[in-house]
Coordinates of C-alpha atoms in Angstrom, one line a residue:
M219 CA 73.7 94.0 190.5
R220 CA 75.7 95.3 187.9
W221 CA 75.2 98.1 185.3
G222 CA 74.8 95.7 182.4
E223 CA 72.0 93.5 184.1
I224 CA 70.3 96.8 185.2
T225 CA 70.5 97.8 181.4
L226 CA 69.5 94.5 180.1
A227 CA 66.3 94.6 182.6
V228 CA 65.4 98.0 181.3
L229 CA 65.5 97.1 177.8
A230 CA 63.3 94.1 178.4
A231 CA 61.0 96.0 180.5
F232 CA 60.7 98.4 177.6
G233 CA 60.6 95.8 175.2
C234 CA 57.6 94.1 176.9
V235 CA 55.7 97.6 177.3
T236 CA 55.9 98.6 173.5
L237 CA 54.9 95.1 172.5
L238 CA 51.8 95.6 174.8
L239 CA 51.0 98.8 173.4
A240 CA 51.4 97.2 169.9
Q241 CA 48.7 94.6 170.8
I242 CA 46.4 96.9 172.2
D243 CA 46.4 99.3 169.2
D244 CA 45.9 96.2 167.0
V245 CA 42.9 95.2 169.0
L246 CA 41.5 98.5 169.0
G247 CA 42.0 98.7 165.7
R248 CA 39.8 95.7 165.2
L249 CA 37.0 96.8 167.5
P250 CA 34.8 98.5 165.3
R251 CA 34.8 95.3 162.7
I252 CA 34.1 92.9 165.7
I253 CA 31.2 95.3 166.8
R254 CA 29.5 95.1 163.7
A255 CA 29.9 91.3 163.4
W256 CA 28.4 91.0 166.8
R257 CA 25.5 93.1 165.8
R258 CA 25.1 90.9 162.4
V259 CA 24.9 87.8 164.7
R260 CA 22.4 89.4 167.5
R261 CA 20.1 90.4 164.5
E262 CA 20.1 87.2 162.8
L263 CA 19.6 85.5 166.3
D264 CA 16.7 88.0 166.8
G265 CA 15.0 87.1 163.5
G266 CA 16.8 89.1 161.0
T267 CA 14.2 91.7 160.3
E268 CA 16.2 93.9 158.3
G269 CA 18.2 92.6 155.2
P270 CA 21.7 93.1 154.6
A271 CA 20.7 95.8 152.2
N272 CA 19.8 98.3 155.0
E273 CA 23.2 97.9 156.6
P274 CA 26.3 99.6 155.1
D275 CA 29.0 97.2 154.3
A276 CA 32.3 98.9 155.7
G277 CA 34.7 95.6 155.5

């Protein structure tokens, strides 16, 4: 294995790690909105005793 191949392998590995971290950051940024939507769905499935006026709309 030559130095050029090692350098490319290291750059590819760091690129994959960077991409993975960016995707995790994106998912974690959307998580609160997903949880609120899931709670709304569950509330509707349970009968919807509370109206939308009682829920703060953050999104």
